[in-house]
Amino acid sequence: MAALRAAVPVLALLGLCPGPAAAAAPLVIWHGMGDSCCNPVSMGYIKKLVEKKIPGIYVLSLKIGSSLIQDMENSFFMNVNEQVSEVCRQLAQDPQLQRGYNAMGFSQGGQFLRAVAQRCPAPAMLSLISIGGQHQGSVYGFPRCPGESSHLCDWIRKTLDLGAYSKAVQEHLVQAEYWHDPLKEEEYRKNSIFLADINQERGVNETYKKNLMALKKFVMVKFLNDTMVDPPISEWFGFYKSGQAKETIPLQETSLYKEDRLGLQEMDKAGKLVFLGVQGDHLHFSEEWFDSTILPFLQ
């Protein structure tokens, strides 16, 4: 027994004995349109669920503004580039995140976190999970908003139809900043102040490409019965074939992929891109699906 006890420290030094389990990387969450950081039936629920399933994990649910109401309003009206800059500031100042973190974005929060990955490499984003994020944008219809925002949706819809690419609308309406009209590609490339930039539509920013390629995993979840994102394949980085609005093409057939302007082709070949589908409408999923499919990427 004495000899066995004496051998344990030696075995530990050699790495042959299991030590304490490594803590899970922190998680940063960004909510979608019309939501807030701490809504008890959405992001607050997700935060508590992750904390319950992964004991000891640090979860930061992003709040843009000084109150929950302002956070919700900013999801409609605060310039996305300013929101991304604010989030980069929050992350840089959070001592819990300095050794790296995973990120999970819901709907537009998915593409906004991708912008964070591309623009703000410190602290390091380890993996990005985009749940219903519109990575090639969305267009046509803007069919509905979450919650009790129908009148607001009607106003936004009319505003987008009248001039999504005008300077005033681009700078003050979030949804215009990822409005991608396949019949007005040149206008989109020239005037989109957010999506066209992070999707390298006006030239290749090598820093954006390098930073995105540093991700260990880029997980994209598409809702197979989505009635909110048009086209739904945008959630897998696909879009309409240029010049029309009926036929869609997957990411691998887009010029973005073929020219590898973001490094997605190289990431795909390296097994870093994960495409997941889930039955249901936009952001409709079960706790069981979340537990079995999403949580493993955080552990």
PDB file of N, CA, C and O in Angstrom, residues 105-175:
ATOM      1  N   GLY A 105     -25.292  32.897 -30.973  1.00  0.00           N
ATOM      2  CA  GLY A 105     -26.175  33.971 -31.384  1.00  0.00           C
ATOM      3  C   GLY A 105     -27.487  33.433 -31.902  1.00  0.00           C
ATOM      4  O   GLY A 105     -27.524  32.412 -32.599  1.00  0.00           O
ATOM      5  N   PHE A 106     -28.573  34.112 -31.569  1.00  0.00           N
ATOM      6  CA  PHE A 106     -29.903  33.715 -31.994  1.00  0.00           C
ATOM      7  C   PHE A 106     -30.419  34.708 -33.037  1.00  0.00           C
ATOM      8  O   PHE A 106     -30.426  35.909 -32.808  1.00  0.00           O
ATOM      9  N   SER A 107     -30.838  34.178 -34.200  1.00  0.00           N
ATOM     10  CA  SER A 107     -31.315  34.990 -35.305  1.00  0.00           C
ATOM     11  C   SER A 107     -30.268  36.054 -35.641  1.00  0.00           C
ATOM     12  O   SER A 107     -29.104  35.707 -35.833  1.00  0.00           O
ATOM     13  N   GLN A 108     -30.628  37.333 -35.678  1.00  0.00           N
ATOM     14  CA  GLN A 108     -29.650  38.341 -36.087  1.00  0.00           C
ATOM     15  C   GLN A 108     -28.445  38.384 -35.157  1.00  0.00           C
ATOM     16  O   GLN A 108     -27.344  38.790 -35.570  1.00  0.00           O
ATOM     17  N   GLY A 109     -28.599  37.915 -33.920  1.00  0.00           N
ATOM     18  CA  GLY A 109     -27.460  37.851 -33.008  1.00  0.00           C
ATOM     19  C   GLY A 109     -26.361  36.935 -33.510  1.00  0.00           C
ATOM     20  O   GLY A 109     -25.189  37.109 -33.168  1.00  0.00           O
ATOM     21  N   GLY A 110     -26.720  35.942 -34.358  1.00  0.00           N
ATOM     22  CA  GLY A 110     -25.722  35.043 -34.926  1.00  0.00           C
ATOM     23  C   GLY A 110     -24.784  35.746 -35.881  1.00  0.00           C
ATOM     24  O   GLY A 110     -23.565  35.578 -35.822  1.00  0.00           O
ATOM     25  N   GLN A 111     -25.355  36.567 -36.775  1.00  0.00           N
ATOM     26  CA  GLN A 111     -24.489  37.283 -37.705  1.00  0.00           C
ATOM     27  C   GLN A 111     -23.738  38.416 -37.012  1.00  0.00           C
ATOM     28  O   GLN A 111     -22.594  38.725 -37.377  1.00  0.00           O
ATOM     29  N   PHE A 112     -24.342  39.008 -35.971  1.00  0.00           N
ATOM     30  CA  PHE A 112     -23.644  40.067 -35.250  1.00  0.00           C
ATOM     31  C   PHE A 112     -22.424  39.504 -34.520  1.00  0.00           C
ATOM     32  O   PHE A 112     -21.356  40.134 -34.469  1.00  0.00           O
ATOM     33  N   LEU A 113     -22.560  38.302 -33.946  1.00  0.00           N
ATOM     34  CA  LEU A 113     -21.408  37.677 -33.287  1.00  0.00           C
ATOM     35  C   LEU A 113     -20.344  37.259 -34.299  1.00  0.00           C
ATOM     36  O   LEU A 113     -19.153  37.259 -33.984  1.00  0.00           O
ATOM     37  N   ARG A 114     -20.764  36.913 -35.509  1.00  0.00           N
ATOM     38  CA  ARG A 114     -19.753  36.635 -36.537  1.00  0.00           C
ATOM     39  C   ARG A 114     -18.942  37.896 -36.826  1.00  0.00           C
ATOM     40  O   ARG A 114     -17.728  37.836 -37.031  1.00  0.00           O
ATOM     41  N   ALA A 115     -19.601  39.052 -36.836  1.00  0.00           N
ATOM     42  CA  ALA A 115     -18.882  40.315 -37.015  1.00  0.00           C
ATOM     43  C   ALA A 115     -17.903  40.544 -35.875  1.00  0.00           C
ATOM     44  O   ALA A 115     -16.782  41.037 -36.091  1.00  0.00           O
ATOM     45  N   VAL A 116     -18.290  40.176 -34.657  1.00  0.00           N
ATOM     46  CA  VAL A 116     -17.377  40.284 -33.517  1.00  0.00           C
ATOM     47  C   VAL A 116     -16.148  39.404 -33.745  1.00  0.00           C
ATOM     48  O   VAL A 116     -15.009  39.823 -33.526  1.00  0.00           O
ATOM     49  N   ALA A 117     -16.367  38.175 -34.203  1.00  0.00           N
ATOM     50  CA  ALA A 117     -15.251  37.267 -34.475  1.00  0.00           C
ATOM     51  C   ALA A 117     -14.309  37.854 -35.512  1.00  0.00           C
ATOM     52  O   ALA A 117     -13.076  37.757 -35.382  1.00  0.00           O
ATOM     53  N   GLN A 118     -14.851  38.481 -36.545  1.00  0.00           N
ATOM     54  CA  GLN A 118     -14.033  39.003 -37.628  1.00  0.00           C
ATOM     55  C   GLN A 118     -13.317  40.290 -37.245  1.00  0.00           C
ATOM     56  O   GLN A 118     -12.199  40.538 -37.693  1.00  0.00           O
ATOM     57  N   ARG A 119     -13.957  41.105 -36.418  1.00  0.00           N
ATOM     58  CA  ARG A 119     -13.405  42.431 -36.124  1.00  0.00           C
ATOM     59  C   ARG A 119     -12.630  42.501 -34.820  1.00  0.00           C
ATOM     60  O   ARG A 119     -11.769  43.381 -34.664  1.00  0.00           O
ATOM     61  N   CYS A 120     -12.935  41.638 -33.873  1.00  0.00           N
ATOM     62  CA  CYS A 120     -12.364  41.769 -32.524  1.00  0.00           C
ATOM     63  C   CYS A 120     -11.787  40.436 -32.057  1.00  0.00           C
ATOM     64  O   CYS A 120     -12.462  39.680 -31.349  1.00  0.00           O
ATOM     65  N   PRO A 121     -10.549  40.136 -32.430  1.00  0.00           N
ATOM     66  CA  PRO A 121      -9.975  38.831 -32.115  1.00  0.00           C
ATOM     67  C   PRO A 121      -9.523  38.652 -30.667  1.00  0.00           C
ATOM     68  O   PRO A 121      -9.139  37.551 -30.288  1.00  0.00           O
ATOM     69  N   ALA A 122      -9.571  39.705 -29.868  1.00  0.00           N
ATOM     70  CA  ALA A 122      -9.159  39.585 -28.470  1.00  0.00           C
ATOM     71  C   ALA A 122     -10.249  40.174 -27.573  1.00  0.00           C
ATOM     72  O   ALA A 122     -10.662  41.323 -27.778  1.00  0.00           O
ATOM     73  N   PRO A 123     -10.721  39.380 -26.610  1.00  0.00           N
ATOM     74  CA  PRO A 123     -10.354  37.987 -26.344  1.00  0.00           C
ATOM     75  C   PRO A 123     -10.828  37.067 -27.470  1.00  0.00           C
ATOM     76  O   PRO A 123     -11.701  37.435 -28.255  1.00  0.00           O
ATOM     77  N   ALA A 124     -10.254  35.883 -27.517  1.00  0.00           N
ATOM     78  CA  ALA A 124     -10.487  34.989 -28.647  1.00  0.00           C
ATOM     79  C   ALA A 124     -11.838  34.298 -28.553  1.00  0.00           C
ATOM     80  O   ALA A 124     -12.183  33.740 -27.515  1.00  0.00           O
ATOM     81  N   MET A 125     -12.590  34.337 -29.649  1.00  0.00           N
ATOM     82  CA  MET A 125     -13.790  33.520 -29.762  1.00  0.00           C
ATOM     83  C   MET A 125     -13.333  32.133 -30.202  1.00  0.00           C
ATOM     84  O   MET A 125     -12.662  31.989 -31.224  1.00  0.00           O
ATOM     85  N   LEU A 126     -13.690  31.114 -29.439  1.00  0.00           N
ATOM     86  CA  LEU A 126     -13.240  29.753 -29.725  1.00  0.00           C
ATOM     87  C   LEU A 126     -14.127  29.100 -30.778  1.00  0.00           C
ATOM     88  O   LEU A 126     -13.646  28.619 -31.800  1.00  0.00           O
ATOM     89  N   SER A 127     -15.410  29.049 -30.513  1.00  0.00           N
ATOM     90  CA  SER A 127     -16.379  28.496 -31.459  1.00  0.00           C
ATOM     91  C   SER A 127     -17.588  29.412 -31.510  1.00  0.00           C
ATOM     92  O   SER A 127     -17.930  30.070 -30.525  1.00  0.00           O
ATOM     93  N   LEU A 128     -18.237  29.451 -32.683  1.00  0.00           N
ATOM     94  CA  LEU A 128     -19.437  30.262 -32.867  1.00  0.00           C
ATOM     95  C   LEU A 128     -20.593  29.346 -33.241  1.00  0.00           C
ATOM     96  O   LEU A 128     -20.490  28.559 -34.184  1.00  0.00           O
ATOM     97  N   ILE A 129     -21.688  29.464 -32.498  1.00  0.00           N
ATOM     98  CA  ILE A 129     -22.905  28.724 -32.791  1.00  0.00           C
ATOM     99  C   ILE A 129     -23.970  29.727 -33.201  1.00  0.00           C
ATOM    100  O   ILE A 129     -24.374  30.578 -32.401  1.00  0.00           O
ATOM    101  N   SER A 130     -24.394  29.649 -34.446  1.00  0.00           N
ATOM    102  CA  SER A 130     -25.394  30.557 -34.990  1.00  0.00           C
ATOM    103  C   SER A 130     -26.715  29.810 -35.124  1.00  0.00           C
ATOM    104  O   SER A 130     -26.828  28.871 -35.913  1.00  0.00           O
ATOM    105  N   ILE A 131     -27.708  30.216 -34.344  1.00  0.00           N
ATOM    106  CA  ILE A 131     -29.006  29.542 -34.342  1.00  0.00           C
ATOM    107  C   ILE A 131     -30.008  30.424 -35.090  1.00  0.00           C
ATOM    108  O   ILE A 131     -30.534  31.398 -34.560  1.00  0.00           O
ATOM    109  N   GLY A 132     -30.199  30.098 -36.376  1.00  0.00           N
ATOM    110  CA  GLY A 132     -31.120  30.876 -37.205  1.00  0.00           C
ATOM    111  C   GLY A 132     -30.562  32.201 -37.681  1.00  0.00           C
ATOM    112  O   GLY A 132     -31.336  33.080 -38.075  1.00  0.00           O
ATOM    113  N   GLY A 133     -29.232  32.358 -37.675  1.00  0.00           N
ATOM    114  CA  GLY A 133     -28.624  33.611 -38.127  1.00  0.00           C
ATOM    115  C   GLY A 133     -28.653  33.751 -39.640  1.00  0.00           C
ATOM    116  O   GLY A 133     -28.402  32.783 -40.362  1.00  0.00           O
ATOM    117  N   GLN A 134     -28.927  34.960 -40.136  1.00  0.00           N
ATOM    118  CA  GLN A 134     -29.095  35.191 -41.576  1.00  0.00           C
ATOM    119  C   GLN A 134     -27.766  35.660 -42.178  1.00  0.00           C
ATOM    120  O   GLN A 134     -27.566  36.853 -42.418  1.00  0.00           O
ATOM    121  N   HIS A 135     -26.870  34.738 -42.465  1.00  0.00           N
ATOM    122  CA  HIS A 135     -25.504  35.115 -42.828  1.00  0.00           C
ATOM    123  C   HIS A 135     -25.362  35.673 -44.238  1.00  0.00           C
ATOM    124  O   HIS A 135     -24.363  36.321 -44.549  1.00  0.00           O
ATOM    125  N   GLN A 136     -26.344  35.435 -45.092  1.00  0.00           N
ATOM    126  CA  GLN A 136     -26.364  36.111 -46.388  1.00  0.00           C
ATOM    127  C   GLN A 136     -27.480  37.161 -46.426  1.00  0.00           C
ATOM    128  O   GLN A 136     -27.838  37.646 -47.481  1.00  0.00           O
ATOM    129  N   GLY A 137     -28.007  37.463 -45.265  1.00  0.00           N
ATOM    130  CA  GLY A 137     -29.051  38.463 -45.188  1.00  0.00           C
ATOM    131  C   GLY A 137     -30.432  37.882 -45.411  1.00  0.00           C
ATOM    132  O   GLY A 137     -30.618  36.681 -45.584  1.00  0.00           O
ATOM    133  N   SER A 138     -31.397  38.754 -45.396  1.00  0.00           N
ATOM    134  CA  SER A 138     -32.793  38.363 -45.582  1.00  0.00           C
ATOM    135  C   SER A 138     -33.476  39.463 -46.370  1.00  0.00           C
ATOM    136  O   SER A 138     -33.065  40.620 -46.347  1.00  0.00           O
ATOM    137  N   VAL A 139     -34.517  39.106 -47.083  1.00  0.00           N
ATOM    138  CA  VAL A 139     -35.184  40.078 -47.946  1.00  0.00           C
ATOM    139  C   VAL A 139     -36.611  39.606 -48.203  1.00  0.00           C
ATOM    140  O   VAL A 139     -36.969  38.456 -47.926  1.00  0.00           O
ATOM    141  N   TYR A 140     -37.420  40.517 -48.734  1.00  0.00           N
ATOM    142  CA  TYR A 140     -38.766  40.192 -49.202  1.00  0.00           C
ATOM    143  C   TYR A 140     -39.704  39.720 -48.105  1.00  0.00           C
ATOM    144  O   TYR A 140     -39.607  38.621 -47.607  1.00  0.00           O
ATOM    145  N   GLY A 141     -40.608  40.586 -47.739  1.00  0.00           N
ATOM    146  CA  GLY A 141     -41.694  40.151 -46.885  1.00  0.00           C
ATOM    147  C   GLY A 141     -41.583  40.606 -45.452  1.00  0.00           C
ATOM    148  O   GLY A 141     -42.519  41.162 -44.930  1.00  0.00           O
ATOM    149  N   PHE A 142     -40.423  40.365 -44.814  1.00  0.00           N
ATOM    150  CA  PHE A 142     -40.301  40.667 -43.394  1.00  0.00           C
ATOM    151  C   PHE A 142     -41.603  40.273 -42.713  1.00  0.00           C
ATOM    152  O   PHE A 142     -42.316  41.107 -42.180  1.00  0.00           O
ATOM    153  N   PRO A 143     -41.971  38.985 -42.759  1.00  0.00           N
ATOM    154  CA  PRO A 143     -43.344  38.569 -42.464  1.00  0.00           C
ATOM    155  C   PRO A 143     -43.853  38.860 -41.073  1.00  0.00           C
ATOM    156  O   PRO A 143     -45.033  39.102 -40.884  1.00  0.00           O
ATOM    157  N   ARG A 144     -42.999  38.831 -40.083  1.00  0.00           N
ATOM    158  CA  ARG A 144     -43.512  39.046 -38.729  1.00  0.00           C
ATOM    159  C   ARG A 144     -42.381  39.370 -37.775  1.00  0.00           C
ATOM    160  O   ARG A 144     -41.218  39.141 -38.067  1.00  0.00           O
ATOM    161  N   CYS A 145     -42.734  39.922 -36.644  1.00  0.00           N
ATOM    162  CA  CYS A 145     -41.777  40.196 -35.571  1.00  0.00           C
ATOM    163  C   CYS A 145     -42.170  39.368 -34.360  1.00  0.00           C
ATOM    164  O   CYS A 145     -43.324  38.975 -34.217  1.00  0.00           O
ATOM    165  N   PRO A 146     -41.219  39.125 -33.470  1.00  0.00           N
ATOM    166  CA  PRO A 146     -41.573  38.417 -32.236  1.00  0.00           C
ATOM    167  C   PRO A 146     -42.373  39.307 -31.302  1.00  0.00           C
ATOM    168  O   PRO A 146     -42.360  40.525 -31.409  1.00  0.00           O
ATOM    169  N   GLY A 147     -43.064  38.685 -30.396  1.00  0.00           N
ATOM    170  CA  GLY A 147     -43.763  39.426 -29.363  1.00  0.00           C
ATOM    171  C   GLY A 147     -44.942  40.223 -29.885  1.00  0.00           C
ATOM    172  O   GLY A 147     -45.628  39.826 -30.819  1.00  0.00           O
ATOM    173  N   GLU A 148     -45.165  41.378 -29.283  1.00  0.00           N
ATOM    174  CA  GLU A 148     -46.337  42.211 -29.611  1.00  0.00           C
ATOM    175  C   GLU A 148     -45.927  43.401 -30.469  1.00  0.00           C
ATOM    176  O   GLU A 148     -46.327  44.533 -30.227  1.00  0.00           O
ATOM    177  N   SER A 149     -45.123  43.149 -31.495  1.00  0.00           N
ATOM    178  CA  SER A 149     -44.539  44.245 -32.267  1.00  0.00           C
ATOM    179  C   SER A 149     -45.143  44.373 -33.660  1.00  0.00           C
ATOM    180  O   SER A 149     -44.485  44.848 -34.577  1.00  0.00           O
ATOM    181  N   SER A 150     -46.401  43.989 -33.857  1.00  0.00           N
ATOM    182  CA  SER A 150     -46.962  43.947 -35.204  1.00  0.00           C
ATOM    183  C   SER A 150     -47.004  45.323 -35.861  1.00  0.00           C
ATOM    184  O   SER A 150     -46.695  45.470 -37.039  1.00  0.00           O
ATOM    185  N   HIS A 151     -47.372  46.366 -35.091  1.00  0.00           N
ATOM    186  CA  HIS A 151     -47.422  47.712 -35.670  1.00  0.00           C
ATOM    187  C   HIS A 151     -46.022  48.185 -36.026  1.00  0.00           C
ATOM    188  O   HIS A 151     -45.819  48.822 -37.073  1.00  0.00           O
ATOM    189  N   LEU A 152     -45.068  47.886 -35.183  1.00  0.00           N
ATOM    190  CA  LEU A 152     -43.678  48.240 -35.466  1.00  0.00           C
ATOM    191  C   LEU A 152     -43.203  47.509 -36.711  1.00  0.00           C
ATOM    192  O   LEU A 152     -42.533  48.088 -37.573  1.00  0.00           O
ATOM    193  N   CYS A 153     -43.574  46.246 -36.834  1.00  0.00           N
ATOM    194  CA  CYS A 153     -43.197  45.461 -38.019  1.00  0.00           C
ATOM    195  C   CYS A 153     -43.767  46.071 -39.286  1.00  0.00           C
ATOM    196  O   CYS A 153     -43.093  46.138 -40.315  1.00  0.00           O
ATOM    197  N   ASP A 154     -45.024  46.498 -39.214  1.00  0.00           N
ATOM    198  CA  ASP A 154     -45.647  47.111 -40.386  1.00  0.00           C
ATOM    199  C   ASP A 154     -44.860  48.348 -40.818  1.00  0.00           C
ATOM    200  O   ASP A 154     -44.617  48.567 -42.011  1.00  0.00           O
ATOM    201  N   TRP A 155     -44.455  49.159 -39.850  1.00  0.00           N
ATOM    202  CA  TRP A 155     -43.690  50.372 -40.167  1.00  0.00           C
ATOM    203  C   TRP A 155     -42.328  50.019 -40.752  1.00  0.00           C
ATOM    204  O   TRP A 155     -41.895  50.616 -41.751  1.00  0.00           O
ATOM    205  N   ILE A 156     -41.641  49.040 -40.143  1.00  0.00           N
ATOM    206  CA  ILE A 156     -40.330  48.635 -40.645  1.00  0.00           C
ATOM    207  C   ILE A 156     -40.438  48.085 -42.054  1.00  0.00           C
ATOM    208  O   ILE A 156     -39.627  48.399 -42.936  1.00  0.00           O
ATOM    209  N   ARG A 157     -41.462  47.281 -42.295  1.00  0.00           N
ATOM    210  CA  ARG A 157     -41.663  46.679 -43.613  1.00  0.00           C
ATOM    211  C   ARG A 157     -41.826  47.755 -44.681  1.00  0.00           C
ATOM    212  O   ARG A 157     -41.214  47.705 -45.753  1.00  0.00           O
ATOM    213  N   LYS A 158     -42.662  48.764 -44.391  1.00  0.00           N
ATOM    214  CA  LYS A 158     -42.878  49.849 -45.351  1.00  0.00           C
ATOM    215  C   LYS A 158     -41.602  50.651 -45.566  1.00  0.00           C
ATOM    216  O   LYS A 158     -41.285  51.049 -46.695  1.00  0.00           O
ATOM    217  N   THR A 159     -40.854  50.879 -44.486  1.00  0.00           N
ATOM    218  CA  THR A 159     -39.613  51.634 -44.594  1.00  0.00           C
ATOM    219  C   THR A 159     -38.595  50.902 -45.451  1.00  0.00           C
ATOM    220  O   THR A 159     -37.930  51.493 -46.308  1.00  0.00           O
ATOM    221  N   LEU A 160     -38.471  49.595 -45.249  1.00  0.00           N
ATOM    222  CA  LEU A 160     -37.540  48.796 -46.040  1.00  0.00           C
ATOM    223  C   LEU A 160     -37.933  48.791 -47.509  1.00  0.00           C
ATOM    224  O   LEU A 160     -37.071  48.902 -48.393  1.00  0.00           O
ATOM    225  N   ASP A 161     -39.227  48.666 -47.774  1.00  0.00           N
ATOM    226  CA  ASP A 161     -39.688  48.642 -49.161  1.00  0.00           C
ATOM    227  C   ASP A 161     -39.416  49.967 -49.869  1.00  0.00           C
ATOM    228  O   ASP A 161     -39.122  50.003 -51.071  1.00  0.00           O
ATOM    229  N   LEU A 162     -39.506  51.068 -49.130  1.00  0.00           N
ATOM    230  CA  LEU A 162     -39.314  52.387 -49.739  1.00  0.00           C
ATOM    231  C   LEU A 162     -37.847  52.712 -50.002  1.00  0.00           C
ATOM    232  O   LEU A 162     -37.525  53.358 -50.998  1.00  0.00           O
ATOM    233  N   GLY A 163     -36.956  52.289 -49.116  1.00  0.00           N
ATOM    234  CA  GLY A 163     -35.558  52.686 -49.330  1.00  0.00           C
ATOM    235  C   GLY A 163     -34.580  52.024 -48.387  1.00  0.00           C
ATOM    236  O   GLY A 163     -33.922  52.695 -47.592  1.00  0.00           O
ATOM    237  N   ALA A 164     -34.470  50.709 -48.484  1.00  0.00           N
ATOM    238  CA  ALA A 164     -33.597  49.976 -47.566  1.00  0.00           C
ATOM    239  C   ALA A 164     -32.150  50.421 -47.669  1.00  0.00           C
ATOM    240  O   ALA A 164     -31.402  50.346 -46.686  1.00  0.00           O
ATOM    241  N   TYR A 165     -31.724  50.879 -48.853  1.00  0.00           N
ATOM    242  CA  TYR A 165     -30.311  51.209 -49.053  1.00  0.00           C
ATOM    243  C   TYR A 165     -30.028  52.705 -49.010  1.00  0.00           C
ATOM    244  O   TYR A 165     -28.923  53.135 -49.341  1.00  0.00           O
ATOM    245  N   SER A 166     -31.008  53.509 -48.602  1.00  0.00           N
ATOM    246  CA  SER A 166     -30.742  54.934 -48.421  1.00  0.00           C
ATOM    247  C   SER A 166     -29.883  55.118 -47.167  1.00  0.00           C
ATOM    248  O   SER A 166     -29.925  54.306 -46.233  1.00  0.00           O
ATOM    249  N   LYS A 167     -29.093  56.171 -47.139  1.00  0.00           N
ATOM    250  CA  LYS A 167     -28.152  56.409 -46.041  1.00  0.00           C
ATOM    251  C   LYS A 167     -28.863  56.499 -44.687  1.00  0.00           C
ATOM    252  O   LYS A 167     -28.446  55.885 -43.705  1.00  0.00           O
ATOM    253  N   ALA A 168     -29.966  57.236 -44.648  1.00  0.00           N
ATOM    254  CA  ALA A 168     -30.677  57.427 -43.382  1.00  0.00           C
ATOM    255  C   ALA A 168     -31.221  56.114 -42.841  1.00  0.00           C
ATOM    256  O   ALA A 168     -31.124  55.828 -41.638  1.00  0.00           O
ATOM    257  N   VAL A 169     -31.810  55.296 -43.721  1.00  0.00           N
ATOM    258  CA  VAL A 169     -32.373  54.017 -43.283  1.00  0.00           C
ATOM    259  C   VAL A 169     -31.265  53.066 -42.868  1.00  0.00           C
ATOM    260  O   VAL A 169     -31.351  52.382 -41.841  1.00  0.00           O
ATOM    261  N   GLN A 170     -30.195  53.000 -43.638  1.00  0.00           N
ATOM    262  CA  GLN A 170     -29.084  52.114 -43.311  1.00  0.00           C
ATOM    263  C   GLN A 170     -28.500  52.423 -41.934  1.00  0.00           C
ATOM    264  O   GLN A 170     -28.148  51.524 -41.178  1.00  0.00           O
ATOM    265  N   GLU A 171     -28.404  53.677 -41.606  1.00  0.00           N
ATOM    266  CA  GLU A 171     -27.730  54.059 -40.355  1.00  0.00           C
ATOM    267  C   GLU A 171     -28.613  53.930 -39.127  1.00  0.00           C
ATOM    268  O   GLU A 171     -28.102  53.924 -38.002  1.00  0.00           O
ATOM    269  N   HIS A 172     -29.926  53.804 -39.322  1.00  0.00           N
ATOM    270  CA  HIS A 172     -30.811  53.844 -38.152  1.00  0.00           C
ATOM    271  C   HIS A 172     -31.806  52.698 -38.064  1.00  0.00           C
ATOM    272  O   HIS A 172     -32.593  52.662 -37.112  1.00  0.00           O
ATOM    273  N   LEU A 173     -31.771  51.757 -39.004  1.00  0.00           N
ATOM    274  CA  LEU A 173     -32.697  50.626 -38.936  1.00  0.00           C
ATOM    275  C   LEU A 173     -31.896  49.334 -39.089  1.00  0.00           C
ATOM    276  O   LEU A 173     -31.340  49.051 -40.148  1.00  0.00           O
ATOM    277  N   VAL A 174     -31.850  48.569 -38.025  1.00  0.00           N
ATOM    278  CA  VAL A 174     -31.021  47.367 -37.983  1.00  0.00           C
ATOM    279  C   VAL A 174     -31.323  46.424 -39.133  1.00  0.00           C
ATOM    280  O   VAL A 174     -30.411  45.929 -39.802  1.00  0.00           O
ATOM    281  N   GLN A 175     -32.599  46.161 -39.380  1.00  0.00           N
ATOM    282  CA  GLN A 175     -32.959  45.159 -40.379  1.00  0.00           C
ATOM    283  C   GLN A 175     -32.534  45.579 -41.791  1.00  0.00           C
ATOM    284  O   GLN A 175     -32.290  44.723 -42.644  1.00  0.00           O
TER     285      GLN A 175
END
